[in-house]
Amino acid sequence: MSKYYVLDTNVLLHSPSALYTFNEHTVVIPEVVIEELDRFKKEASDRGANSREISRIIDNLRFTGNLLEGVIINDKGGMLKLESNHTDTKMPSHWERDKADNRILQVCKGLAEINRQVILVSRDTNMRVKATILGVHAEDFRNDKVADIDDQYTGRAVVYTSTDVINHFYKDDLNYIDICDLKLYDEETSRLVSPSLVTNQFLLIRSTDKDRHTAVGRFDGKKVVQLKYRSRNPFGVIPRNVGQIFLQECLMMSAEEAPLVIIKGMSGTAKTFYSLAVGLYKYMECRPREYHHLLICRPNIPMDEDIGFLPGSEAEKISPFMRGIHDNLFTLMSGNAAVEEKEIAQVEDTVQMLFDKRIIQTEALAYQRGRSVQKYWMIFDEMQNSTPRQAKGVITRPGHGTKIILLGDPAQIDHPYLDSRTNGLVYASDKMRGSKLCFQVTMEPDECERSPLAAEAAMRL
């Protein structure tokens, strides 16, 4: 029997194409959802763009039939219906009658009372709870969910081989390791098994007969090759752990070799710090210069939604959200060392000069829509607070010679309708896994380089 999926407004604002993902079933959009979409259509944010897109989709479907009776929307017989009825369906007396959420729930209850198999689809946890109170089945929108956080792709692995293989690997820069010489530890069977590696996966290679004998490499799709930039110290920064060695490798590669880099990990693992360090090194110390500018964006929720109401220029509006960037730049410009009080002003002037001369630019993520810049070093920080649509927009827009770096911690979500399985960072990581043009590294908790308290608190809290 065909099911009736009633969509909450937040589902369509998250993914306008959501209405096409329910196969042979009927998608119901309550009239109040149309009213809510209309409220957002003038926004310059991603939410505004999605509102306009779903409105266009529904408007086009209007010419294929009667939306109140239902129109076919896919080759499996699935239908879309606009629902304006059930306004007389009895609801709990203490619920606000005109509240949009309650009107959507009223449609669900009304359809259920006429023997329809109704499922509310909402990204709002409280909305799903209220549906349960009414006896209506409710689900989150799962179409773009990836694996649980512990099972997500990390871009790295630990493998095992003999000491002889490791020694030969390092005898010559051109030497490599054949994948058949490697083993992976299988936790389920407690045995070493043949590995299934992913293109551009970084490897910590351990000896099976000498505990402390190790090597690092990268699987290029056919064999394990050596890291080219392991001995570099970009902008004076030295990698302090294996994760940072991997991180440095993919950042140091040219935009032609590695146009997309995705780095995940808890705060304090030097994701942003290293990305800035290599970017400054590429701009200031490499000749010919590879990049014209460094551009830093951050999808902070208040910034993307409310930036138009803040006073000042765009740079002044987003400045409060970029203080972490300023802190990292201060550390880099001071040589990553303690600074005497009399030198503080000089270092701060140097940092400000980078912005005044537009060597480093900061912009709101929402304003990147439609841009296609060339030879930019583009850092997108806190991307766990972006939607899959925003992440796609970022990755599909770079011009020639531009390098895209996505950073974030999937465990630290501020967006009310995203989680560790549905945000843009993990979506991009999942979809770009195995691409020759994408390099990924997930930093381990023990690779946090902040104070012991910061590392302990990040894991415990």
Coordinates of C-alpha atoms in Angstrom, one line a residue:
M1 CA 0.0 0.0 0.0
S2 CA 1.2 3.5 -0.9
K3 CA 2.4 5.5 2.1
Y4 CA 1.8 9.2 2.7
Y5 CA 5.0 11.1 3.5
V6 CA 4.1 14.5 5.0
L7 CA 7.2 16.8 4.6
D8 CA 8.1 19.4 7.2
T9 CA 9.4 22.7 5.9
N10 CA 12.9 22.1 7.2
V11 CA 13.2 19.0 5.0
L12 CA 12.6 21.0 1.8
L13 CA 14.8 23.9 3.0
H14 CA 17.6 21.3 3.6
S15 CA 17.1 19.5 0.3
P16 CA 14.7 20.8 -2.4
S17 CA 15.0 17.5 -4.3
A18 CA 13.8 15.6 -1.2
L19 CA 10.3 15.2 -2.7
Y20 CA 11.7 13.0 -5.4
T21 CA 13.2 10.4 -3.0
F22 CA 10.1 8.5 -1.9
N23 CA 9.8 6.1 -4.8
E24 CA 6.2 4.9 -5.4
H25 CA 4.7 6.7 -2.4
T26 CA 2.8 9.9 -2.1
V27 CA 4.5 13.0 -0.9
V28 CA 2.3 15.5 0.9
I29 CA 3.1 19.2 1.3
P30 CA 0.7 20.9 3.7
E31 CA -0.5 24.4 2.7
V32 CA 1.3 26.0 5.7
V33 CA 4.6 24.7 4.4
I34 CA 4.1 26.8 1.2
E35 CA 3.5 29.8 3.5
E36 CA 6.6 29.1 5.5
L37 CA 8.7 28.7 2.3
D38 CA 7.5 32.1 1.2
R39 CA 8.9 33.7 4.3
F40 CA 12.5 32.7 3.4
K41 CA 12.5 33.3 -0.4
K42 CA 14.1 36.8 -0.2
E43 CA 17.1 35.6 2.0
A44 CA 20.5 35.7 0.4
S45 CA 21.4 32.6 2.4
D46 CA 21.5 29.0 1.3
R47 CA 18.1 28.6 3.0
G48 CA 16.7 31.4 0.8
A49 CA 18.1 29.7 -2.4
N50 CA 16.5 26.4 -1.4
S51 CA 13.2 28.1 -0.7
R52 CA 13.2 29.7 -4.2
E53 CA 14.2 26.4 -5.8
I54 CA 11.5 24.3 -4.2
S55 CA 9.0 27.0 -5.1
R56 CA 10.1 26.7 -8.8
I57 CA 9.8 22.9 -8.7
I58 CA 6.3 23.0 -7.3
D59 CA 5.3 25.8 -9.8
N60 CA 6.5 23.7 -12.7
L61 CA 4.6 20.6 -11.4
R62 CA 1.5 22.8 -11.3
F63 CA 1.3 22.5 -15.1
T64 CA 1.4 18.7 -15.1
G65 CA -1.9 18.3 -13.3
N66 CA -4.0 19.2 -10.2
L67 CA -1.7 19.5 -7.2
L68 CA -4.6 19.1 -4.8
E69 CA -5.5 15.8 -6.4
G70 CA -1.9 14.7 -6.9
V71 CA 0.6 14.8 -9.8
I72 CA 3.0 12.0 -10.8
I73 CA 6.6 13.0 -10.0
N74 CA 8.7 9.9 -10.9
D75 CA 8.7 6.8 -13.1
K76 CA 7.7 4.6 -10.2
G77 CA 4.2 6.2 -9.8
G78 CA 5.1 8.4 -6.9
M79 CA 2.9 11.4 -6.4
L80 CA 3.0 14.9 -5.0
K81 CA -0.1 16.4 -3.3
L82 CA -0.7 19.8 -1.7
E83 CA -3.0 19.4 1.3
S84 CA -5.2 22.2 2.5
N85 CA -7.8 20.1 4.3
H86 CA -8.1 18.6 7.8
T87 CA -8.4 22.0 9.4
D88 CA -11.2 20.6 11.6
T89 CA -9.2 17.6 12.8
K90 CA -9.3 17.6 16.6
M91 CA -6.0 18.5 18.3
P92 CA -5.0 18.8 22.0
S93 CA -6.8 21.8 23.4
H94 CA -3.7 23.4 24.9
W95 CA -1.7 23.4 21.6
E96 CA -1.6 26.7 19.7
R97 CA -4.0 26.3 16.7
D98 CA -2.2 28.7 14.3
K99 CA 1.4 27.5 15.0
A100 CA 2.9 26.2 11.7
D101 CA 4.2 23.0 13.3
N102 CA 0.8 22.2 14.8
R103 CA -0.9 22.8 11.5
I104 CA 1.4 20.3 9.8
L105 CA 0.8 17.8 12.6
Q106 CA -3.0 18.4 12.1
V107 CA -2.7 17.3 8.5
C108 CA -0.8 14.2 9.5
K109 CA -3.5 13.3 12.1
G110 CA -6.3 14.0 9.6
L111 CA -4.8 11.8 7.0
A112 CA -4.3 9.0 9.5
E113 CA -7.9 9.2 10.6
I114 CA -9.1 8.4 7.0
N115 CA -7.0 5.2 7.1
R116 CA -3.9 6.5 5.4
Q117 CA -0.5 5.1 6.3
V118 CA 1.1 8.4 7.3
I119 CA 4.7 9.2 8.1
L120 CA 5.9 12.7 9.1
V121 CA 9.3 13.5 7.8
S122 CA 11.0 16.2 9.8
R123 CA 14.5 17.2 10.8
D124 CA 13.1 18.8 14.0
T125 CA 13.5 16.4 16.9
N126 CA 10.7 18.1 18.9
M127 CA 8.4 17.9 15.9
R128 CA 8.9 14.2 15.7
V129 CA 8.3 13.8 19.5
K130 CA 5.0 15.8 19.2
A131 CA 4.0 13.5 16.3
T132 CA 4.5 10.5 18.5
I133 CA 2.1 12.1 21.1
L134 CA -0.6 12.2 18.4
G135 CA 0.1 8.6 17.4
V136 CA 1.7 9.6 14.1
H137 CA 4.8 7.8 12.9
A138 CA 7.7 10.2 12.4
E139 CA 11.2 9.9 10.8
D140 CA 14.2 12.1 10.1
F141 CA 15.1 12.7 6.5
R142 CA 17.7 10.0 5.9
N143 CA 18.4 10.2 2.2
D144 CA 21.7 11.9 2.6
K145 CA 22.9 10.3 5.8
V146 CA 26.3 8.7 5.8
A147 CA 27.7 6.1 8.2
D148 CA 27.9 6.6 12.0
I149 CA 30.8 8.8 13.0
D150 CA 32.9 5.8 14.2
D151 CA 32.6 4.1 10.8
Q152 CA 33.2 7.1 8.6
Y153 CA 36.1 7.2 6.2
T154 CA 39.3 8.5 7.9
G155 CA 41.7 8.7 4.9
R156 CA 44.3 6.7 6.8
A157 CA 45.0 3.2 8.0
V158 CA 47.6 1.1 9.9
V159 CA 49.1 -1.8 7.9
Y160 CA 51.8 -4.3 8.6
T161 CA 54.7 -5.8 6.6
S162 CA 58.2 -7.2 7.2
T163 CA 61.2 -5.1 8.3
D164 CA 63.0 -6.0 5.0
V165 CA 60.1 -4.5 3.0
I166 CA 60.3 -1.3 5.1
N167 CA 64.1 -1.0 4.7
H168 CA 63.9 -1.4 0.9
F169 CA 61.1 1.1 0.8
Y170 CA 63.4 3.8 2.2
K171 CA 66.5 2.9 0.2
D172 CA 65.5 5.0 -2.8
D173 CA 63.0 7.8 -3.4
L174 CA 61.5 5.8 -6.3
N175 CA 60.9 2.6 -4.3
Y176 CA 57.4 1.5 -3.5
I177 CA 55.6 -1.2 -1.7
D178 CA 53.3 -3.7 -3.5
I179 CA 49.9 -4.0 -1.9
C180 CA 50.3 -7.8 -1.7
D181 CA 53.2 -7.2 0.8
L182 CA 50.8 -5.5 3.3
K183 CA 48.5 -6.9 5.9
L184 CA 45.7 -5.2 7.9
Y185 CA 44.7 -6.2 11.4
D186 CA 41.1 -7.4 11.5
E187 CA 39.6 -6.7 14.9
E188 CA 36.7 -9.2 14.5
T189 CA 39.0 -12.2 13.8
S190 CA 42.1 -10.8 15.5
R191 CA 44.1 -11.8 12.4
L192 CA 46.2 -10.1 9.8
V193 CA 44.3 -10.1 6.5
S194 CA 44.9 -8.7 3.0
P195 CA 43.9 -5.0 3.0
S196 CA 41.3 -3.2 0.9
L197 CA 42.8 0.2 0.4
V198 CA 41.3 3.4 -1.1
T199 CA 43.1 5.6 -3.6
N200 CA 45.0 8.4 -1.8
Q201 CA 44.7 6.6 1.6
F202 CA 47.6 7.4 3.9
L203 CA 49.3 4.5 5.7
L204 CA 51.3 4.1 8.8
I205 CA 53.3 0.9 8.0
R206 CA 54.4 -1.1 11.0
S207 CA 56.9 -3.9 11.1
T208 CA 55.6 -7.4 12.0
D209 CA 58.9 -8.3 13.7
K210 CA 60.2 -5.0 15.1
D211 CA 57.7 -3.1 17.2
R212 CA 59.2 0.4 16.7
H213 CA 60.2 0.0 13.0
T214 CA 57.7 2.0 11.0
A215 CA 57.2 3.9 7.7
V216 CA 54.6 6.2 6.2
G217 CA 53.3 6.2 2.7
R218 CA 50.3 6.7 0.5
F219 CA 48.3 4.3 -1.7
D220 CA 48.1 5.8 -5.1
G221 CA 45.5 3.3 -6.4
K222 CA 48.1 0.7 -7.5
K223 CA 50.9 0.7 -5.0
V224 CA 52.2 2.4 -1.8
V225 CA 54.5 5.4 -2.6
Q226 CA 56.6 7.6 -0.4
L227 CA 55.5 10.9 1.0
K228 CA 57.2 13.8 -0.9
Y229 CA 56.9 16.5 1.6
R230 CA 57.7 14.8 4.9
S231 CA 60.9 16.7 5.6
R232 CA 59.4 20.2 4.8
N233 CA 58.7 22.8 7.4
P234 CA 56.2 25.2 5.8
F235 CA 56.4 28.6 7.4
G236 CA 58.6 27.1 10.1
V237 CA 56.0 24.6 11.2
I238 CA 57.2 21.1 12.0
P239 CA 54.8 18.1 12.1
R240 CA 54.5 16.8 15.6
N241 CA 52.7 13.5 14.9
V242 CA 51.8 11.1 12.2
G243 CA 48.5 12.8 11.5
Q244 CA 50.3 16.1 10.9
I245 CA 52.7 14.4 8.5
F246 CA 49.8 13.2 6.5
L247 CA 48.1 16.6 6.8
Q248 CA 51.2 18.4 5.6
E249 CA 51.6 16.0 2.6
C250 CA 48.2 16.7 1.1
L251 CA 48.4 20.5 1.8
M252 CA 51.8 20.8 0.2
M253 CA 50.7 19.2 -3.0
S254 CA 49.8 21.5 -5.9
A255 CA 46.3 22.4 -6.8
E256 CA 46.8 20.2 -9.9
E257 CA 47.7 17.1 -7.8
A258 CA 45.4 17.7 -4.9
P259 CA 42.7 20.3 -5.7
L260 CA 40.5 19.1 -2.8
V261 CA 41.6 18.3 0.8
I262 CA 39.2 17.3 3.5
I263 CA 40.6 17.3 7.1
K264 CA 38.4 16.1 10.0
G265 CA 39.3 16.0 13.7
M266 CA 38.7 17.5 17.1
S267 CA 39.7 21.0 18.0
G268 CA 43.4 21.4 18.8
T269 CA 44.7 19.0 16.1
A270 CA 46.1 21.9 14.1
K271 CA 43.7 21.6 11.1
T272 CA 43.3 25.4 10.7
F273 CA 46.7 26.3 11.9
Y274 CA 48.4 24.0 9.4
S275 CA 46.2 25.1 6.6
L276 CA 47.1 28.7 7.2
A277 CA 50.8 27.9 7.6
V278 CA 51.0 26.1 4.2
G279 CA 48.9 28.7 2.5
L280 CA 51.2 31.5 3.7
Y281 CA 54.2 29.5 2.7
K282 CA 52.8 29.0 -0.8
Y283 CA 52.1 32.7 -1.1
M284 CA 55.1 34.2 0.5
E285 CA 58.0 31.8 0.0
C286 CA 57.2 29.9 -3.2
R287 CA 58.3 31.3 -6.6
P288 CA 56.6 31.4 -9.0
R289 CA 53.7 32.2 -6.6
E290 CA 51.1 29.4 -6.8
Y291 CA 48.1 31.4 -5.4
H292 CA 47.0 35.0 -5.7
H293 CA 45.1 35.1 -2.4
L294 CA 44.1 33.1 0.7
L295 CA 40.3 33.1 1.2
I296 CA 38.8 31.9 4.5
C297 CA 35.1 31.1 4.9
R298 CA 33.2 29.7 7.9
P299 CA 29.5 28.6 7.8
N300 CA 28.7 30.0 11.3
I301 CA 25.0 29.7 11.8
P302 CA 24.2 33.2 13.0
M303 CA 26.6 34.6 10.4
D304 CA 24.9 32.9 7.4
E305 CA 21.4 33.6 8.6
D306 CA 21.7 37.1 10.2
I307 CA 24.7 38.8 8.6
G308 CA 22.5 41.2 6.7
F309 CA 21.2 42.7 9.9
L310 CA 24.6 43.3 11.4
P311 CA 26.2 46.8 11.2
G312 CA 29.3 47.5 9.0
S313 CA 30.8 46.1 5.9
E314 CA 30.9 42.4 5.1
A315 CA 34.4 42.1 6.6
E316 CA 33.3 43.9 9.8
K317 CA 30.2 41.7 10.1
I318 CA 32.1 38.4 9.9
S319 CA 35.1 39.6 11.9
P320 CA 33.8 38.3 15.3
F321 CA 33.5 34.8 13.7
M322 CA 37.1 34.9 12.5
R323 CA 38.9 35.5 15.8
G324 CA 40.3 32.0 15.8
I325 CA 41.9 32.7 12.5
H326 CA 43.5 35.9 13.9
D327 CA 44.9 33.9 16.8
N328 CA 46.5 31.3 14.5
L329 CA 48.0 34.0 12.3
F330 CA 49.4 35.8 15.4
T331 CA 51.1 32.5 16.4
L332 CA 52.5 31.9 12.9
M333 CA 53.7 35.5 12.5
S334 CA 55.4 35.4 15.9
G335 CA 57.4 32.4 14.8
N336 CA 55.3 30.0 17.0
A337 CA 57.2 31.3 20.0
A338 CA 56.5 33.5 23.0
V339 CA 56.5 37.2 22.2
E340 CA 57.8 40.0 24.3
E341 CA 55.2 42.7 25.2
K342 CA 56.9 45.3 23.1
E343 CA 56.8 43.0 20.0
I344 CA 53.1 42.2 20.3
A345 CA 52.0 45.4 18.5
Q346 CA 54.4 44.7 15.7
V347 CA 53.1 41.2 15.2
E348 CA 49.5 42.4 15.3
D349 CA 50.3 45.1 12.7
T350 CA 51.8 42.4 10.5
V351 CA 48.7 40.3 10.8
Q352 CA 46.5 43.3 10.0
M353 CA 48.6 44.0 7.0
L354 CA 47.7 40.6 5.5
F355 CA 44.0 41.6 5.6
D356 CA 44.5 45.3 4.6
K357 CA 46.4 44.2 1.4
R358 CA 43.8 41.5 0.8
I359 CA 46.5 38.8 0.9
I360 CA 44.0 37.1 3.2
Q361 CA 40.3 37.6 2.6
T362 CA 37.4 36.5 4.7
E363 CA 33.9 36.0 3.4
A364 CA 30.6 34.5 4.5
L365 CA 30.0 31.0 3.0
A366 CA 26.6 32.1 1.7
Y367 CA 28.3 34.7 -0.6
Q368 CA 30.3 32.0 -2.4
R369 CA 27.4 30.8 -4.4
G370 CA 28.0 31.3 -8.1
R371 CA 31.7 32.2 -7.8
S372 CA 34.5 30.6 -9.8
V373 CA 37.8 32.0 -8.7
Q374 CA 41.2 31.0 -10.0
K375 CA 44.5 30.5 -8.1
Y376 CA 43.0 30.9 -4.7
W377 CA 44.0 29.0 -1.5
M378 CA 40.5 28.5 -0.1
I379 CA 40.0 27.4 3.5
F380 CA 36.4 26.5 4.5
D381 CA 36.5 26.1 8.3
E382 CA 33.9 24.6 10.6
M383 CA 32.3 22.8 7.6
Q384 CA 30.5 20.4 10.0
N385 CA 27.9 23.2 10.2
S386 CA 27.4 23.3 6.4
T387 CA 24.6 21.4 4.6
P388 CA 25.4 18.9 1.8
R389 CA 24.1 21.4 -0.7
Q390 CA 26.6 24.1 0.6
A391 CA 29.5 21.6 0.5
K392 CA 28.6 20.6 -3.1
G393 CA 28.4 24.3 -4.0
V394 CA 31.9 24.9 -2.6
I395 CA 33.5 21.9 -4.3
T396 CA 31.9 22.4 -7.7
R397 CA 32.9 26.0 -8.1
P398 CA 36.7 26.3 -8.1
G399 CA 38.5 27.7 -11.1
H400 CA 41.9 26.7 -12.5
G401 CA 44.7 26.5 -10.0
T402 CA 42.4 26.8 -6.9
K403 CA 42.8 24.5 -3.9
I404 CA 39.8 23.8 -1.7
I405 CA 40.4 22.8 1.9
L406 CA 37.4 21.6 4.0
L407 CA 38.0 21.5 7.8
G408 CA 35.8 20.5 10.7
D409 CA 34.9 18.3 13.6
P410 CA 31.8 16.1 12.8
A411 CA 31.2 15.7 16.5
Q412 CA 30.7 19.4 17.2
I413 CA 27.5 20.5 15.4
D414 CA 25.9 23.8 16.0
H415 CA 23.3 23.7 13.2
P416 CA 19.8 22.8 14.6
Y417 CA 19.0 20.5 11.7
L418 CA 22.3 18.7 11.1
D419 CA 24.1 15.9 12.9
S420 CA 27.3 13.9 12.6
R421 CA 25.8 11.9 9.7
T422 CA 24.1 14.6 7.7
N423 CA 26.4 17.6 7.6
G424 CA 28.2 18.9 4.5
L425 CA 31.7 17.9 5.7
V426 CA 30.9 14.1 6.1
Y427 CA 28.7 14.2 3.0
A428 CA 31.7 15.5 0.9
S429 CA 34.0 13.0 2.6
D430 CA 31.8 10.1 1.8
K431 CA 31.0 11.1 -1.8
M432 CA 34.7 12.0 -2.7
R433 CA 36.2 8.9 -1.1
G434 CA 38.5 7.2 -3.6
S435 CA 38.7 10.2 -6.0
K436 CA 42.2 10.8 -7.3
L437 CA 41.6 14.5 -6.9
C438 CA 40.7 14.3 -3.2
F439 CA 42.9 13.7 -0.2
Q440 CA 41.5 13.1 3.2
V441 CA 42.9 12.9 6.8
T442 CA 41.1 12.4 10.0
M443 CA 43.1 13.5 13.0
E444 CA 43.2 11.1 16.0
P445 CA 42.2 12.4 19.5
D446 CA 45.7 11.7 20.8
E447 CA 47.1 14.0 18.1
C448 CA 45.6 17.1 19.9
E449 CA 48.5 19.6 20.4
R450 CA 46.7 21.9 22.9
S451 CA 47.1 21.7 26.6
P452 CA 46.5 18.3 28.3
L453 CA 43.4 19.8 29.8
A454 CA 42.0 20.9 26.4
A455 CA 42.6 17.4 25.0
E456 CA 41.1 15.7 28.0
A457 CA 38.0 18.0 28.0
A458 CA 37.4 17.6 24.3
M459 CA 37.2 13.8 24.7
R460 CA 35.2 13.8 27.9
L461 CA 32.7 16.6 27.5

